[in-house]
């Protein structure tokens, strides 16, 4: 990492330990445009986020259908928990080679998903009203996210999230653990579906409650898509 990136990193993550930087040597790109950073947030930070997200979005136990929260507005203020995730995601993008992402995205929308054991989310392409560049944070239990190349109509894949029944021998499975961060852009964002299947090899994919936070940027020219 050059010294500019070093400064940027320390501004956000603190000066405490250079061990924290190790994940930067361990960046995976399993398909073009999908970048996985492992263990970006510590176990302590994950526990704090999990607890804050639960209180903020899912505290009403009388409403069992509340499994999704949304936030609209700039995610840039490091004094708010979601703003801090926005800042971290911008930093991570800046640390990538330009070949992966030409310019970092500053996010203004967040979706918070809660998965209890046995639950998942259908295969889909994120709505086209959001621009290129989506970053996801994982808290709580682990999950496998699967990605499949879009073979039909991309617009349809973007409006119709349904777990695909067919077998795709070319699908890519990505293990996501608390503290990991993924970034999707370009081909991975538009030409591949992503989803969290309910089962993996005959067993529940989610074994312990998981909460994800995905950050996006609204595209004002495509607001009706
Ligand atoms: O839980 C995840 O990491 C995936 C969430 C997702 O696919 C979405 O919000 O569109």
Short mmCIF file of N, CA, C and O in Angstrom, two decimals, residues 26-159:
data_model
loop_
_atom_site.label_atom_id
_atom_site.label_comp_id
_atom_site.label_asym_id
_atom_site.label_seq_id
_atom_site.Cartn_x
_atom_site.Cartn_y
_atom_site.Cartn_z
N UNK A 26 -5.24 -10.20 0.98
CA UNK A 26 -6.08 -11.38 0.84
C UNK A 26 -7.39 -11.01 0.14
O UNK A 26 -8.46 -11.33 0.60
N UNK A 27 -7.26 -10.26 -0.95
CA UNK A 27 -8.45 -9.84 -1.67
C UNK A 27 -8.74 -10.87 -2.76
O UNK A 27 -7.85 -11.26 -3.51
N UNK A 28 -9.99 -11.33 -2.79
CA UNK A 28 -10.36 -12.35 -3.79
C UNK A 28 -11.23 -11.70 -4.85
O UNK A 28 -12.04 -10.82 -4.55
N UNK A 29 -11.09 -12.14 -6.10
CA UNK A 29 -11.98 -11.68 -7.17
C UNK A 29 -12.45 -12.91 -7.94
O UNK A 29 -11.94 -13.23 -9.02
N UNK A 30 -13.44 -13.65 -7.37
CA UNK A 30 -13.83 -14.93 -7.97
C UNK A 30 -14.47 -14.80 -9.34
O UNK A 30 -14.39 -15.72 -10.14
N UNK A 31 -15.14 -13.67 -9.61
CA UNK A 31 -15.61 -13.41 -10.97
C UNK A 31 -15.31 -11.94 -11.27
O UNK A 31 -15.17 -11.15 -10.33
N UNK A 32 -15.20 -11.58 -12.54
CA UNK A 32 -14.82 -10.19 -12.83
C UNK A 32 -15.80 -9.20 -12.19
O UNK A 32 -17.01 -9.32 -12.37
N UNK A 33 -15.27 -8.30 -11.40
CA UNK A 33 -16.11 -7.27 -10.78
C UNK A 33 -16.65 -7.62 -9.40
O UNK A 33 -17.30 -6.81 -8.77
N UNK A 34 -16.38 -8.83 -8.91
CA UNK A 34 -16.78 -9.18 -7.54
C UNK A 34 -15.53 -9.29 -6.69
O UNK A 34 -14.70 -10.18 -6.91
N UNK A 35 -15.39 -8.38 -5.76
CA UNK A 35 -14.20 -8.37 -4.91
C UNK A 35 -14.62 -8.68 -3.48
O UNK A 35 -15.58 -8.09 -2.97
N UNK A 36 -13.92 -9.62 -2.85
CA UNK A 36 -14.23 -9.99 -1.46
C UNK A 36 -13.04 -9.60 -0.59
O UNK A 36 -11.91 -9.97 -0.88
N UNK A 37 -13.33 -8.86 0.46
CA UNK A 37 -12.31 -8.52 1.46
C UNK A 37 -12.68 -9.29 2.73
O UNK A 37 -13.80 -9.16 3.22
N UNK A 38 -11.74 -10.05 3.24
CA UNK A 38 -12.02 -10.86 4.44
C UNK A 38 -11.67 -10.11 5.72
O UNK A 38 -10.66 -9.40 5.77
N UNK A 39 -12.49 -10.33 6.74
CA UNK A 39 -12.20 -9.82 8.10
C UNK A 39 -11.87 -8.33 8.14
O UNK A 39 -10.92 -7.93 8.80
N UNK A 40 -12.65 -7.54 7.44
CA UNK A 40 -12.40 -6.10 7.49
C UNK A 40 -12.76 -5.57 8.87
O UNK A 40 -12.04 -4.75 9.44
N UNK A 41 -13.88 -6.03 9.41
CA UNK A 41 -14.29 -5.58 10.74
C UNK A 41 -13.95 -6.67 11.76
O UNK A 41 -14.11 -7.87 11.47
N UNK A 42 -13.51 -6.25 12.93
CA UNK A 42 -13.12 -7.20 13.98
C UNK A 42 -14.37 -7.84 14.59
O UNK A 42 -15.50 -7.34 14.41
N UNK A 43 -14.17 -8.89 15.38
CA UNK A 43 -15.30 -9.55 16.05
C UNK A 43 -16.04 -8.55 16.95
O UNK A 43 -17.27 -8.53 17.02
N UNK A 44 -15.27 -7.69 17.63
CA UNK A 44 -15.89 -6.70 18.52
C UNK A 44 -16.74 -5.70 17.74
O UNK A 44 -17.86 -5.37 18.13
N UNK A 45 -16.19 -5.22 16.61
CA UNK A 45 -16.95 -4.27 15.79
C UNK A 45 -18.22 -4.93 15.24
O UNK A 45 -19.29 -4.32 15.20
N UNK A 46 -18.08 -6.20 14.83
CA UNK A 46 -19.26 -6.92 14.29
C UNK A 46 -20.33 -7.05 15.36
O UNK A 46 -21.53 -6.85 15.08
N UNK A 47 -19.93 -7.37 16.59
CA UNK A 47 -20.91 -7.53 17.68
C UNK A 47 -21.62 -6.20 17.92
O UNK A 47 -22.84 -6.16 18.13
N UNK A 48 -20.87 -5.10 17.86
CA UNK A 48 -21.49 -3.78 18.07
C UNK A 48 -22.49 -3.46 16.96
O UNK A 48 -23.60 -2.99 17.21
N UNK A 49 -22.09 -3.72 15.72
CA UNK A 49 -23.00 -3.46 14.60
C UNK A 49 -24.25 -4.35 14.69
O UNK A 49 -25.37 -3.89 14.47
N UNK A 50 -24.04 -5.62 15.00
CA UNK A 50 -25.17 -6.57 15.07
C UNK A 50 -26.18 -6.07 16.10
O UNK A 50 -27.39 -6.04 15.85
N UNK A 51 -25.68 -5.65 17.25
CA UNK A 51 -26.55 -5.20 18.32
C UNK A 51 -27.25 -3.90 17.92
O UNK A 51 -28.46 -3.74 18.09
N UNK A 52 -26.51 -2.96 17.33
CA UNK A 52 -27.11 -1.68 16.92
C UNK A 52 -28.17 -1.90 15.83
O UNK A 52 -29.27 -1.35 15.90
N UNK A 53 -27.87 -2.72 14.85
CA UNK A 53 -28.81 -2.96 13.75
C UNK A 53 -30.08 -3.64 14.26
O UNK A 53 -31.19 -3.31 13.85
N UNK A 54 -29.91 -4.57 15.20
CA UNK A 54 -31.07 -5.27 15.77
C UNK A 54 -31.98 -4.27 16.47
O UNK A 54 -33.20 -4.27 16.27
N UNK A 55 -31.39 -3.42 17.30
CA UNK A 55 -32.20 -2.44 18.04
C UNK A 55 -32.86 -1.45 17.09
O UNK A 55 -34.04 -1.11 17.22
N UNK A 56 -32.10 -1.00 16.11
CA UNK A 56 -32.57 0.07 15.23
C UNK A 56 -33.65 -0.41 14.26
O UNK A 56 -34.62 0.29 14.00
N UNK A 57 -33.50 -1.64 13.74
CA UNK A 57 -34.38 -2.07 12.64
C UNK A 57 -35.29 -3.25 12.98
O UNK A 57 -36.31 -3.42 12.33
N UNK A 58 -34.91 -4.08 13.93
CA UNK A 58 -35.66 -5.33 14.11
C UNK A 58 -36.09 -5.57 15.55
O UNK A 58 -36.26 -6.70 15.98
N UNK A 59 -36.28 -4.48 16.31
CA UNK A 59 -36.58 -4.65 17.73
C UNK A 59 -38.03 -5.06 17.96
O UNK A 59 -38.35 -5.67 18.99
N UNK A 60 -38.92 -4.75 17.00
CA UNK A 60 -40.34 -5.02 17.21
C UNK A 60 -40.64 -6.49 16.97
O UNK A 60 -40.92 -6.92 15.87
N UNK A 61 -40.60 -7.26 18.07
CA UNK A 61 -40.77 -8.72 17.92
C UNK A 61 -42.22 -9.10 17.63
O UNK A 61 -42.52 -10.25 17.34
N UNK A 62 -43.14 -8.13 17.72
CA UNK A 62 -44.54 -8.45 17.41
C UNK A 62 -44.72 -8.55 15.89
O UNK A 62 -45.68 -9.12 15.42
N UNK A 63 -43.81 -7.95 15.13
CA UNK A 63 -43.95 -7.96 13.68
C UNK A 63 -42.91 -8.90 13.07
O UNK A 63 -41.82 -8.50 12.70
N UNK A 64 -43.26 -10.16 12.95
CA UNK A 64 -42.30 -11.15 12.46
C UNK A 64 -41.99 -10.96 10.97
O UNK A 64 -41.12 -11.59 10.42
N UNK A 65 -42.79 -10.11 10.30
CA UNK A 65 -42.52 -9.92 8.87
C UNK A 65 -41.43 -8.85 8.65
O UNK A 65 -40.96 -8.70 7.54
N UNK A 66 -41.09 -8.13 9.71
CA UNK A 66 -40.08 -7.08 9.52
C UNK A 66 -38.71 -7.73 9.43
O UNK A 66 -38.08 -8.04 10.43
N UNK A 67 -38.29 -8.00 8.21
CA UNK A 67 -36.97 -8.59 8.04
C UNK A 67 -36.11 -7.75 7.11
O UNK A 67 -35.07 -8.19 6.65
N UNK A 68 -36.58 -6.53 6.85
CA UNK A 68 -35.78 -5.64 6.01
C UNK A 68 -35.94 -4.20 6.46
O UNK A 68 -37.04 -3.77 6.79
N UNK A 69 -34.84 -3.48 6.54
CA UNK A 69 -34.89 -2.05 6.83
C UNK A 69 -34.23 -1.29 5.70
O UNK A 69 -33.43 -1.86 4.94
N UNK A 70 -34.58 -0.02 5.57
CA UNK A 70 -33.98 0.80 4.50
C UNK A 70 -33.55 2.14 5.04
O UNK A 70 -34.16 2.68 5.95
N UNK A 71 -32.52 2.67 4.42
CA UNK A 71 -32.05 4.01 4.76
C UNK A 71 -31.84 4.77 3.45
O UNK A 71 -31.24 4.24 2.52
N UNK A 72 -32.33 5.99 3.38
CA UNK A 72 -32.05 6.85 2.23
C UNK A 72 -31.34 8.10 2.72
O UNK A 72 -31.74 8.68 3.74
N UNK A 73 -30.32 8.51 2.03
CA UNK A 73 -29.57 9.72 2.42
C UNK A 73 -28.09 9.41 2.46
O UNK A 73 -27.68 8.26 2.66
N UNK A 74 -27.29 10.44 2.32
CA UNK A 74 -25.83 10.28 2.18
C UNK A 74 -25.24 9.43 3.30
O UNK A 74 -25.59 9.60 4.47
N UNK A 75 -24.36 8.53 2.91
CA UNK A 75 -23.71 7.64 3.89
C UNK A 75 -22.25 8.05 4.01
O UNK A 75 -21.34 7.32 3.61
N UNK A 76 -22.06 9.25 4.53
CA UNK A 76 -20.70 9.81 4.58
C UNK A 76 -20.29 10.28 5.97
O UNK A 76 -19.14 10.61 6.17
N UNK A 77 -21.23 10.30 6.90
CA UNK A 77 -20.92 10.86 8.22
C UNK A 77 -20.35 9.77 9.14
O UNK A 77 -21.07 8.87 9.57
N UNK A 78 -19.03 9.83 9.44
CA UNK A 78 -18.42 8.75 10.23
C UNK A 78 -18.92 8.70 11.67
O UNK A 78 -18.60 7.77 12.40
N UNK A 79 -19.72 9.71 12.09
CA UNK A 79 -20.26 9.68 13.45
C UNK A 79 -21.56 8.89 13.53
O UNK A 79 -22.13 8.76 14.61
N UNK A 80 -22.05 8.38 12.40
CA UNK A 80 -23.23 7.50 12.44
C UNK A 80 -22.78 6.10 12.00
O UNK A 80 -21.89 5.98 11.16
N UNK A 81 -23.40 5.04 12.55
CA UNK A 81 -22.95 3.69 12.19
C UNK A 81 -23.03 3.39 10.69
O UNK A 81 -22.08 2.87 10.11
N UNK A 82 -24.12 3.77 10.03
CA UNK A 82 -24.21 3.48 8.59
C UNK A 82 -23.26 4.37 7.79
O UNK A 82 -22.66 3.94 6.80
N UNK A 83 -23.11 5.63 8.25
CA UNK A 83 -22.18 6.54 7.58
C UNK A 83 -20.76 6.01 7.64
O UNK A 83 -19.98 6.14 6.70
N UNK A 84 -20.44 5.38 8.77
CA UNK A 84 -19.09 4.81 8.91
C UNK A 84 -18.89 3.65 7.93
O UNK A 84 -17.83 3.51 7.32
N UNK A 85 -19.93 2.84 7.76
CA UNK A 85 -19.81 1.75 6.77
C UNK A 85 -19.63 2.36 5.37
O UNK A 85 -18.86 1.84 4.55
N UNK A 86 -20.34 3.47 5.11
CA UNK A 86 -20.18 4.16 3.82
C UNK A 86 -18.75 4.62 3.63
O UNK A 86 -18.14 4.44 2.57
N UNK A 87 -18.16 5.19 4.69
CA UNK A 87 -16.78 5.68 4.61
C UNK A 87 -15.80 4.52 4.40
O UNK A 87 -14.88 4.61 3.60
N UNK A 88 -16.02 3.44 5.14
CA UNK A 88 -15.13 2.28 5.00
C UNK A 88 -15.21 1.75 3.57
O UNK A 88 -14.20 1.43 2.94
N UNK A 89 -16.44 1.69 3.02
CA UNK A 89 -16.58 1.14 1.68
C UNK A 89 -15.90 2.03 0.65
O UNK A 89 -15.29 1.53 -0.30
N UNK A 90 -15.95 3.33 0.84
CA UNK A 90 -15.27 4.23 -0.10
C UNK A 90 -13.76 4.02 -0.01
O UNK A 90 -13.06 3.97 -1.02
N UNK A 91 -13.27 3.86 1.20
CA UNK A 91 -11.84 3.62 1.39
C UNK A 91 -11.42 2.32 0.71
O UNK A 91 -10.42 2.27 -0.01
N UNK A 92 -12.19 1.27 0.94
CA UNK A 92 -11.83 -0.02 0.35
C UNK A 92 -11.78 0.09 -1.17
O UNK A 92 -10.89 -0.44 -1.82
N UNK A 93 -12.74 0.80 -1.74
CA UNK A 93 -12.75 0.95 -3.19
C UNK A 93 -11.53 1.71 -3.67
O UNK A 93 -10.94 1.41 -4.70
N UNK A 94 -11.12 2.74 -2.89
CA UNK A 94 -9.95 3.53 -3.31
C UNK A 94 -8.68 2.70 -3.28
O UNK A 94 -7.72 3.00 -3.98
N UNK A 95 -8.67 1.67 -2.44
CA UNK A 95 -7.47 0.85 -2.32
C UNK A 95 -7.36 -0.17 -3.46
O UNK A 95 -6.34 -0.82 -3.61
N UNK A 96 -8.43 -0.29 -4.24
CA UNK A 96 -8.41 -1.27 -5.33
C UNK A 96 -7.66 -0.70 -6.53
O UNK A 96 -7.70 0.50 -6.77
N UNK A 97 -7.07 -1.59 -7.33
CA UNK A 97 -6.47 -1.09 -8.57
C UNK A 97 -7.57 -0.52 -9.48
O UNK A 97 -8.70 -1.00 -9.47
N UNK A 98 -7.22 0.50 -10.26
CA UNK A 98 -8.21 1.14 -11.13
C UNK A 98 -8.80 0.14 -12.12
O UNK A 98 -9.89 0.35 -12.65
N UNK A 99 -8.09 -0.95 -12.39
CA UNK A 99 -8.61 -1.93 -13.34
C UNK A 99 -9.89 -2.58 -12.81
O UNK A 99 -10.73 -3.05 -13.57
N UNK A 100 -10.05 -2.63 -11.49
CA UNK A 100 -11.24 -3.25 -10.92
C UNK A 100 -12.38 -2.23 -10.86
O UNK A 100 -13.52 -2.53 -11.19
N UNK A 101 -12.09 -1.03 -10.44
CA UNK A 101 -13.15 -0.02 -10.32
C UNK A 101 -12.55 1.33 -10.70
O UNK A 101 -11.62 1.81 -10.07
N UNK A 102 -13.11 1.94 -11.73
CA UNK A 102 -12.51 3.17 -12.24
C UNK A 102 -12.60 4.31 -11.21
O UNK A 102 -11.67 5.07 -11.04
N UNK A 103 -13.74 4.42 -10.54
CA UNK A 103 -13.85 5.50 -9.55
C UNK A 103 -14.73 5.03 -8.39
O UNK A 103 -15.73 4.33 -8.61
N UNK A 104 -14.36 5.40 -7.16
CA UNK A 104 -15.14 4.93 -6.01
C UNK A 104 -16.54 5.52 -6.00
O UNK A 104 -16.75 6.65 -6.45
N UNK A 105 -17.49 4.77 -5.50
CA UNK A 105 -18.88 5.22 -5.41
C UNK A 105 -19.13 5.74 -3.99
O UNK A 105 -18.73 5.09 -3.02
N UNK A 106 -19.76 6.89 -3.88
CA UNK A 106 -20.17 7.41 -2.57
C UNK A 106 -21.66 7.09 -2.43
O UNK A 106 -22.48 7.55 -3.23
N UNK A 107 -21.99 6.28 -1.44
CA UNK A 107 -23.33 5.70 -1.39
C UNK A 107 -24.36 6.60 -0.71
O UNK A 107 -24.02 7.40 0.16
N UNK A 108 -25.64 6.42 -1.10
CA UNK A 108 -26.70 7.19 -0.46
C UNK A 108 -27.94 6.34 -0.16
O UNK A 108 -29.02 6.87 0.06
N UNK A 109 -27.77 5.03 -0.18
CA UNK A 109 -28.92 4.17 0.16
C UNK A 109 -28.39 2.90 0.78
O UNK A 109 -27.33 2.40 0.39
N UNK A 110 -29.10 2.41 1.79
CA UNK A 110 -28.70 1.14 2.43
C UNK A 110 -29.91 0.25 2.62
O UNK A 110 -31.00 0.74 2.91
N UNK A 111 -29.73 -1.05 2.39
CA UNK A 111 -30.76 -2.04 2.70
C UNK A 111 -30.18 -2.96 3.77
O UNK A 111 -29.05 -3.43 3.65
N UNK A 112 -30.98 -3.16 4.82
CA UNK A 112 -30.54 -4.00 5.93
C UNK A 112 -31.44 -5.23 5.91
O UNK A 112 -32.66 -5.12 6.03
N UNK A 113 -30.85 -6.40 5.67
CA UNK A 113 -31.62 -7.65 5.59
C UNK A 113 -31.34 -8.53 6.79
O UNK A 113 -30.17 -8.70 7.18
N UNK A 114 -32.41 -9.09 7.34
CA UNK A 114 -32.25 -10.04 8.45
C UNK A 114 -32.65 -11.43 7.96
O UNK A 114 -33.69 -11.59 7.32
N UNK A 115 -31.80 -12.41 8.22
CA UNK A 115 -32.09 -13.80 7.84
C UNK A 115 -32.07 -14.66 9.09
O UNK A 115 -31.07 -14.72 9.79
N UNK A 116 -33.19 -15.33 9.36
CA UNK A 116 -33.18 -16.32 10.43
C UNK A 116 -32.82 -17.68 9.82
O UNK A 116 -32.89 -17.85 8.58
N UNK A 117 -32.46 -18.68 10.65
CA UNK A 117 -32.08 -19.98 10.10
C UNK A 117 -33.12 -20.49 9.11
O UNK A 117 -34.33 -20.41 9.37
N UNK A 118 -32.68 -20.98 7.97
CA UNK A 118 -33.59 -21.52 6.96
C UNK A 118 -34.08 -20.49 5.96
O UNK A 118 -34.70 -20.85 4.96
N UNK A 119 -33.81 -19.21 6.21
CA UNK A 119 -34.27 -18.18 5.26
C UNK A 119 -33.18 -17.85 4.24
O UNK A 119 -32.02 -18.24 4.40
N UNK A 120 -33.59 -17.13 3.19
CA UNK A 120 -32.63 -16.74 2.15
C UNK A 120 -33.20 -15.59 1.35
O UNK A 120 -34.21 -14.99 1.73
N UNK A 121 -32.56 -15.29 0.23
CA UNK A 121 -33.09 -14.28 -0.69
C UNK A 121 -32.91 -14.83 -2.10
O UNK A 121 -31.88 -15.45 -2.41
N UNK A 122 -33.96 -14.65 -2.94
CA UNK A 122 -33.94 -15.22 -4.29
C UNK A 122 -32.82 -14.67 -5.16
O UNK A 122 -32.25 -13.60 -4.86
N UNK A 123 -32.54 -15.38 -6.23
CA UNK A 123 -31.49 -14.94 -7.17
C UNK A 123 -31.99 -13.70 -7.91
O UNK A 123 -33.10 -13.70 -8.43
N UNK A 124 -31.17 -12.67 -7.97
CA UNK A 124 -31.60 -11.44 -8.63
C UNK A 124 -30.40 -10.58 -9.02
O UNK A 124 -29.30 -10.75 -8.50
N UNK A 125 -30.68 -9.65 -9.94
CA UNK A 125 -29.75 -8.56 -10.24
C UNK A 125 -30.34 -7.34 -9.52
O UNK A 125 -31.55 -7.13 -9.55
N UNK A 126 -29.51 -6.54 -8.85
CA UNK A 126 -30.06 -5.40 -8.12
C UNK A 126 -30.75 -4.42 -9.08
O UNK A 126 -30.33 -4.26 -10.23
N UNK A 127 -31.83 -3.79 -8.58
CA UNK A 127 -32.64 -2.91 -9.43
C UNK A 127 -31.77 -1.88 -10.15
O UNK A 127 -30.79 -1.37 -9.59
N UNK A 128 -32.20 -1.58 -11.38
CA UNK A 128 -31.38 -0.71 -12.22
C UNK A 128 -31.49 0.76 -11.82
O UNK A 128 -30.74 1.60 -12.31
N UNK A 129 -32.41 1.06 -10.88
CA UNK A 129 -32.47 2.44 -10.37
C UNK A 129 -31.23 2.76 -9.52
O UNK A 129 -30.97 3.90 -9.19
N UNK A 130 -30.51 1.70 -9.14
CA UNK A 130 -29.25 1.90 -8.43
C UNK A 130 -28.11 1.84 -9.45
O UNK A 130 -28.13 1.01 -10.35
N UNK A 131 -27.13 2.71 -9.26
CA UNK A 131 -26.02 2.76 -10.21
C UNK A 131 -25.07 1.59 -10.05
O UNK A 131 -25.31 0.66 -9.27
N UNK A 132 -23.99 1.64 -10.80
CA UNK A 132 -22.98 0.59 -10.71
C UNK A 132 -22.25 0.72 -9.36
O UNK A 132 -22.05 1.82 -8.87
N UNK A 133 -21.89 -0.44 -8.79
CA UNK A 133 -21.18 -0.41 -7.52
C UNK A 133 -22.12 -0.67 -6.35
O UNK A 133 -22.99 0.15 -6.03
N UNK A 134 -22.00 -1.86 -5.76
CA UNK A 134 -22.79 -2.24 -4.59
C UNK A 134 -21.81 -2.87 -3.61
O UNK A 134 -20.97 -3.68 -4.01
N UNK A 135 -21.90 -2.46 -2.34
CA UNK A 135 -20.99 -3.04 -1.34
C UNK A 135 -21.82 -3.68 -0.23
O UNK A 135 -22.81 -3.10 0.21
N UNK A 136 -21.45 -4.90 0.19
CA UNK A 136 -22.21 -5.61 1.22
C UNK A 136 -21.34 -5.97 2.42
O UNK A 136 -20.21 -6.43 2.27
N UNK A 137 -21.89 -5.72 3.61
CA UNK A 137 -21.25 -6.08 4.89
C UNK A 137 -22.04 -7.21 5.54
O UNK A 137 -23.27 -7.23 5.46
N UNK A 138 -21.35 -8.13 6.21
CA UNK A 138 -22.02 -9.28 6.86
C UNK A 138 -21.79 -9.25 8.36
O UNK A 138 -20.67 -9.02 8.83
N UNK A 139 -22.88 -9.52 9.10
CA UNK A 139 -22.81 -9.60 10.57
C UNK A 139 -23.57 -10.82 11.04
O UNK A 139 -24.53 -11.26 10.39
N UNK A 140 -23.19 -11.35 12.20
CA UNK A 140 -23.88 -12.52 12.75
C UNK A 140 -23.40 -13.80 12.05
O UNK A 140 -22.22 -13.97 11.77
N UNK A 141 -24.37 -14.70 11.77
CA UNK A 141 -24.02 -15.99 11.20
C UNK A 141 -23.46 -15.92 9.79
O UNK A 141 -23.60 -14.91 9.10
N UNK A 142 -22.82 -17.01 9.37
CA UNK A 142 -22.24 -17.09 8.02
C UNK A 142 -23.30 -17.48 7.01
O UNK A 142 -24.37 -17.99 7.36
N UNK A 143 -22.99 -17.27 5.72
CA UNK A 143 -23.90 -17.66 4.64
C UNK A 143 -23.10 -17.94 3.39
O UNK A 143 -21.98 -17.43 3.24
N UNK A 144 -23.68 -18.72 2.50
CA UNK A 144 -23.11 -18.87 1.17
C UNK A 144 -23.96 -18.03 0.21
O UNK A 144 -25.18 -18.18 0.18
N UNK A 145 -23.30 -17.14 -0.51
CA UNK A 145 -23.99 -16.39 -1.57
C UNK A 145 -23.65 -17.07 -2.88
O UNK A 145 -22.50 -17.42 -3.11
N UNK A 146 -24.68 -17.30 -3.72
CA UNK A 146 -24.35 -17.92 -5.00
C UNK A 146 -24.58 -16.92 -6.12
O UNK A 146 -25.49 -16.09 -6.07
N UNK A 147 -23.75 -17.05 -7.14
CA UNK A 147 -23.83 -16.13 -8.27
C UNK A 147 -23.91 -16.95 -9.54
O UNK A 147 -23.21 -17.95 -9.70
N UNK A 148 -24.82 -16.52 -10.42
CA UNK A 148 -25.02 -17.22 -11.69
C UNK A 148 -25.04 -16.21 -12.82
O UNK A 148 -25.65 -15.13 -12.67
N UNK A 149 -24.46 -16.59 -13.93
CA UNK A 149 -24.45 -15.70 -15.06
C UNK A 149 -25.88 -15.52 -15.59
O UNK A 149 -26.61 -16.51 -15.68
N UNK A 150 -26.26 -14.29 -15.91
CA UNK A 150 -27.59 -14.04 -16.47
C UNK A 150 -27.62 -14.61 -17.88
O UNK A 150 -26.80 -14.24 -18.71
N UNK A 151 -28.55 -15.54 -18.11
CA UNK A 151 -28.60 -16.15 -19.45
C UNK A 151 -29.75 -15.55 -20.26
O UNK A 151 -29.76 -15.60 -21.47
N UNK A 152 -30.78 -14.99 -19.56
CA UNK A 152 -31.92 -14.44 -20.29
C UNK A 152 -31.89 -12.93 -20.24
O UNK A 152 -30.87 -12.29 -20.45
N UNK A 153 -33.03 -12.38 -19.86
CA UNK A 153 -33.24 -10.94 -19.88
C UNK A 153 -32.79 -10.33 -18.55
O UNK A 153 -33.30 -10.65 -17.49
N UNK A 154 -31.84 -9.40 -18.63
CA UNK A 154 -31.29 -8.81 -17.42
C UNK A 154 -32.33 -7.97 -16.67
O UNK A 154 -32.40 -7.98 -15.44
N UNK A 155 -33.19 -7.25 -17.44
CA UNK A 155 -34.23 -6.42 -16.82
C UNK A 155 -35.15 -7.30 -15.96
O UNK A 155 -35.54 -6.94 -14.85
N UNK A 156 -35.47 -8.48 -16.50
CA UNK A 156 -36.35 -9.39 -15.77
C UNK A 156 -35.65 -9.89 -14.49
O UNK A 156 -36.24 -9.93 -13.42
N UNK A 157 -34.40 -10.25 -14.64
CA UNK A 157 -33.64 -10.71 -13.47
C UNK A 157 -33.59 -9.63 -12.39
O UNK A 157 -33.53 -9.91 -11.20
N UNK A 158 -33.65 -8.36 -12.85
CA UNK A 158 -33.54 -7.25 -11.90
C UNK A 158 -34.87 -6.95 -11.21
O UNK A 158 -34.90 -6.21 -10.24
N UNK A 159 -35.98 -7.47 -11.71
CA UNK A 159 -37.27 -7.14 -11.09
C UNK A 159 -37.91 -8.36 -10.45
O UNK A 159 -38.99 -8.28 -9.89
#
